[in-house]
Short mmCIF file of C-alpha atoms in Angstrom, two decimals:
data_model
loop_
_atom_site.label_atom_id
_atom_site.label_comp_id
_atom_site.label_asym_id
_atom_site.label_seq_id
_atom_site.Cartn_x
_atom_site.Cartn_y
_atom_site.Cartn_z
CA MET A 182 -53.25 37.86 46.35
CA ASP A 183 -50.04 39.10 47.92
CA VAL A 184 -46.75 37.68 46.74
CA ASN A 185 -43.98 37.37 49.26
CA PRO A 186 -40.87 39.03 47.82
CA ASN A 187 -38.59 36.49 49.55
CA THR A 188 -40.48 33.62 47.96
CA GLU A 189 -40.13 35.23 44.54
CA ILE A 190 -36.38 35.76 45.04
CA LYS A 191 -35.96 32.10 46.10
CA ARG A 192 -37.92 30.94 42.99
CA ASN A 193 -35.67 33.14 40.71
CA LYS A 194 -32.48 31.84 42.37
CA LYS A 195 -33.70 28.28 41.97
CA LYS A 196 -34.45 28.86 38.24
CA SER A 197 -31.01 30.48 37.80
CA PHE A 198 -29.32 27.60 39.52
CA ILE A 199 -31.11 25.04 37.36
CA GLY A 200 -30.22 27.06 34.21
CA ILE A 201 -26.54 27.03 35.21
CA ILE A 202 -26.61 23.23 35.84
CA VAL A 203 -28.30 22.60 32.44
CA PHE A 204 -25.74 24.90 30.73
CA ALA A 205 -22.89 23.07 32.46
CA ILE A 206 -24.23 19.68 31.40
CA VAL A 207 -24.67 20.75 27.85
CA LEU A 208 -21.21 22.34 27.76
CA ILE A 209 -19.63 19.08 29.19
CA ALA A 210 -21.53 17.01 26.65
CA VAL A 211 -20.29 19.24 23.76
CA MET A 212 -16.73 19.12 25.06
CA CYS A 213 -16.80 15.31 25.44
CA GLY A 214 -18.34 14.91 21.92
CA THR A 215 -15.66 17.20 20.49
CA TYR A 216 -12.88 15.34 22.24
CA TYR A 217 -14.26 11.91 21.08
CA PHE A 218 -14.74 13.14 17.45
CA SER A 219 -11.22 14.70 17.24
CA HIS A 220 -9.55 11.67 18.65
CA ASN A 221 -11.50 9.10 16.67
CA TYR A 222 -12.21 10.81 13.33
CA LEU A 223 -9.70 13.72 12.83
CA VAL A 224 -5.90 13.99 12.98
CA ILE A 225 -3.60 16.79 12.03
CA TYR A 226 -0.76 15.35 10.04
CA PRO A 227 2.50 17.23 9.41
CA VAL A 228 3.97 16.74 5.96
CA LYS A 229 7.67 16.47 5.22
CA GLY A 230 9.00 16.12 1.70
CA GLN A 231 8.21 17.28 -1.86
CA SER A 232 6.48 14.21 -3.23
CA MET A 233 2.97 15.81 -3.16
CA GLU A 234 3.89 19.21 -4.59
CA ASN A 235 2.19 21.33 -5.93
CA THR A 236 -0.92 20.06 -4.05
CA ILE A 237 0.76 19.86 -0.59
CA HIS A 238 4.09 21.41 0.30
CA ASP A 239 6.85 20.43 2.69
CA GLY A 240 6.11 21.76 6.21
CA GLU A 241 2.34 22.03 5.78
CA ASN A 242 -0.18 20.22 7.85
CA VAL A 243 -3.25 18.40 6.61
CA ILE A 244 -6.38 17.36 8.39
CA LEU A 245 -7.00 13.65 8.04
CA PHE A 246 -10.37 12.04 8.39
CA LYS A 247 -9.71 8.63 9.91
CA THR A 248 -10.99 5.97 7.55
CA THR A 249 -9.80 2.99 5.49
CA LYS A 250 -12.50 3.57 2.88
CA VAL A 251 -10.79 5.34 -0.01
CA LYS A 252 -11.68 6.20 -3.58
CA TYR A 253 -9.75 7.30 -6.62
CA ASP A 254 -7.79 10.58 -6.29
CA ASP A 255 -8.08 10.65 -2.45
CA ILE A 256 -4.89 11.83 -0.78
CA ILE A 257 -4.10 9.24 1.95
CA VAL A 258 -1.69 8.85 4.77
CA PHE A 259 -0.62 5.31 5.43
CA TYR A 260 2.03 3.46 7.50
CA VAL A 261 4.74 1.41 5.88
CA PRO A 262 5.75 -1.12 8.54
CA ASP A 263 8.92 -2.36 6.79
CA GLU A 264 10.29 1.16 6.80
CA ASN A 265 8.66 2.32 10.07
CA ARG A 266 7.37 5.54 8.47
CA TYR A 267 4.24 7.21 7.09
CA LEU A 268 3.73 8.32 3.50
CA ILE A 269 1.20 10.74 2.04
CA LYS A 270 0.19 9.98 -1.60
CA ARG A 271 -2.68 10.00 -4.02
CA VAL A 272 -4.84 6.92 -4.68
CA ILE A 273 -4.55 5.86 -8.30
CA GLY A 274 -5.79 2.27 -8.23
CA LEU A 275 -7.84 -0.01 -5.99
CA ALA A 276 -7.96 -3.81 -5.69
CA GLY A 277 -8.47 -5.42 -9.03
CA ASP A 278 -7.59 -2.37 -11.11
CA GLU A 279 -5.10 -2.70 -13.97
CA ILE A 280 -2.68 0.23 -13.75
CA GLU A 281 -0.41 0.89 -16.66
CA ILE A 282 2.20 3.62 -17.14
CA LYS A 283 3.24 3.90 -20.77
CA TYR A 284 5.17 6.18 -23.00
CA SER A 285 3.37 8.26 -25.71
CA TYR A 286 5.44 9.07 -28.75
CA ASP A 287 2.81 11.75 -29.63
CA ASP A 288 3.79 14.06 -26.81
CA SER A 289 7.05 12.34 -25.58
CA LEU A 290 5.58 11.82 -22.12
CA TYR A 291 4.48 8.99 -19.92
CA HIS A 292 0.77 8.68 -19.00
CA VAL A 293 -1.12 6.72 -16.37
CA TYR A 294 -3.93 4.43 -17.43
CA ARG A 295 -6.46 2.76 -15.17
CA ASN A 296 -8.36 -0.22 -16.61
CA GLY A 297 -7.37 0.95 -20.12
CA ALA A 298 -8.49 4.57 -19.79
CA ILE A 299 -5.97 7.40 -19.61
CA LEU A 300 -6.22 9.51 -16.41
CA SER A 301 -6.62 13.23 -16.55
CA GLU A 302 -4.18 14.39 -13.95
CA GLU A 303 -4.11 18.20 -13.78
CA TYR A 304 -2.68 17.99 -10.23
CA ILE A 305 0.71 16.54 -11.13
CA TYR A 306 3.64 18.91 -10.47
CA GLU A 307 5.34 18.40 -13.86
CA PRO A 308 4.92 16.07 -16.85
CA MET A 309 6.41 12.56 -16.62
CA ASP A 310 9.22 12.77 -19.09
CA LYS A 311 12.07 10.54 -20.22
CA VAL A 312 13.29 9.68 -16.67
CA TYR A 313 10.05 7.79 -15.95
CA THR A 314 9.58 4.13 -16.83
CA GLU A 315 6.77 1.95 -18.11
CA MET A 316 4.90 -0.62 -15.96
CA LYS A 317 1.73 -2.60 -15.89
CA VAL A 318 0.26 -4.18 -12.75
CA VAL A 319 -3.00 -5.45 -11.33
CA VAL A 320 -3.60 -4.11 -7.84
CA PRO A 321 -3.81 -7.03 -5.38
CA GLU A 322 -6.78 -7.53 -3.01
CA GLY A 323 -6.51 -5.39 0.15
CA LYS A 324 -4.03 -3.01 -1.48
CA VAL A 325 -3.95 0.45 -3.01
CA PHE A 326 -1.77 1.70 -5.85
CA PHE A 327 -0.50 5.15 -5.07
CA LEU A 328 1.60 7.89 -6.69
CA GLY A 329 2.90 11.26 -5.52
CA ASP A 330 1.75 14.38 -7.40
CA ASN A 331 5.45 15.32 -7.91
CA ARG A 332 5.97 12.18 -9.94
CA LEU A 333 9.68 12.83 -10.73
CA ASP A 334 10.51 13.15 -7.01
CA SER A 335 8.24 10.62 -5.27
CA TYR A 336 8.82 7.25 -3.57
CA ASP A 337 5.60 5.50 -4.59
CA SER A 338 4.09 2.36 -6.17
CA HIS A 339 5.86 3.16 -9.41
CA VAL A 340 9.33 3.55 -7.97
CA GLY A 341 9.13 1.05 -5.15
CA ASN A 342 6.80 -1.36 -6.96
CA PHE A 343 4.76 -1.74 -3.73
CA TYR A 344 1.25 -0.96 -2.58
CA ALA A 345 -0.40 0.60 0.42
CA ASP A 346 -2.07 -1.98 2.63
CA VAL A 347 -5.72 -0.93 3.23
CA ASN A 348 -5.30 -1.87 6.90
CA GLN A 349 -2.41 0.61 7.25
CA ILE A 350 -4.32 3.57 5.92
CA GLN A 351 -4.51 6.22 8.66
CA GLY A 352 -6.99 8.48 6.85
CA VAL A 353 -7.95 10.70 3.93
CA ALA A 354 -6.62 14.24 3.81
CA ASP A 355 -8.94 17.09 3.44
CA ARG A 356 -7.55 19.00 0.48
CA LYS A 357 -9.12 22.26 1.61
CA SER A 358 -7.08 22.24 4.83
CA THR A 359 -3.60 21.78 3.25
CA ARG A 360 -2.45 25.25 4.04
CA LEU A 361 -2.32 24.98 7.81
CA ASN A 362 0.96 26.29 9.16
CA SER A 363 3.30 23.81 10.76
CA SER A 364 5.99 24.02 13.35
CA HIS A 365 5.89 20.27 14.20
CA PRO A 366 8.54 17.76 13.27
CA SER A 367 7.09 15.92 10.31
CA ARG A 368 7.02 12.66 8.42
CA SER A 369 7.56 12.05 4.73
#
């Protein structure tokens, strides 16, 4: 059986054309999926201020995973409507938790307790010494008690005696991405 070379060339061109179309469709689908994911689940957030040092430094960017579901020790970004600004802080207490900050005469430092248990906080920038104050609260429903890692230089639930509203949480920071360089204007 003789094969016409022109027919074979046409068949190969048709296969190549179909391959290009399939590749283009897959590429467009991947690009659309990436766009959707990055706009609905990820945000790069520029940080301004020292309240989260030594974990996150002024001028760094963090990648946020958009969610309002948070757990203890998550680093969150949330909006404070009364002040028209965003804050980045660590979750210490959730709704119903009793948070207490009290002084210990054994080591002359303040310590944070959640539901009666002292927290192990290796991430804090420096110990909470004499300039800190005691407090005891129960976190209201729909709220989050938060503190900065740089406790002596942080506007947080302890200093402002306020909570983050769960509905205002923008996302949870990925701690592995905190060293992204930043040249963007930032928020505190």
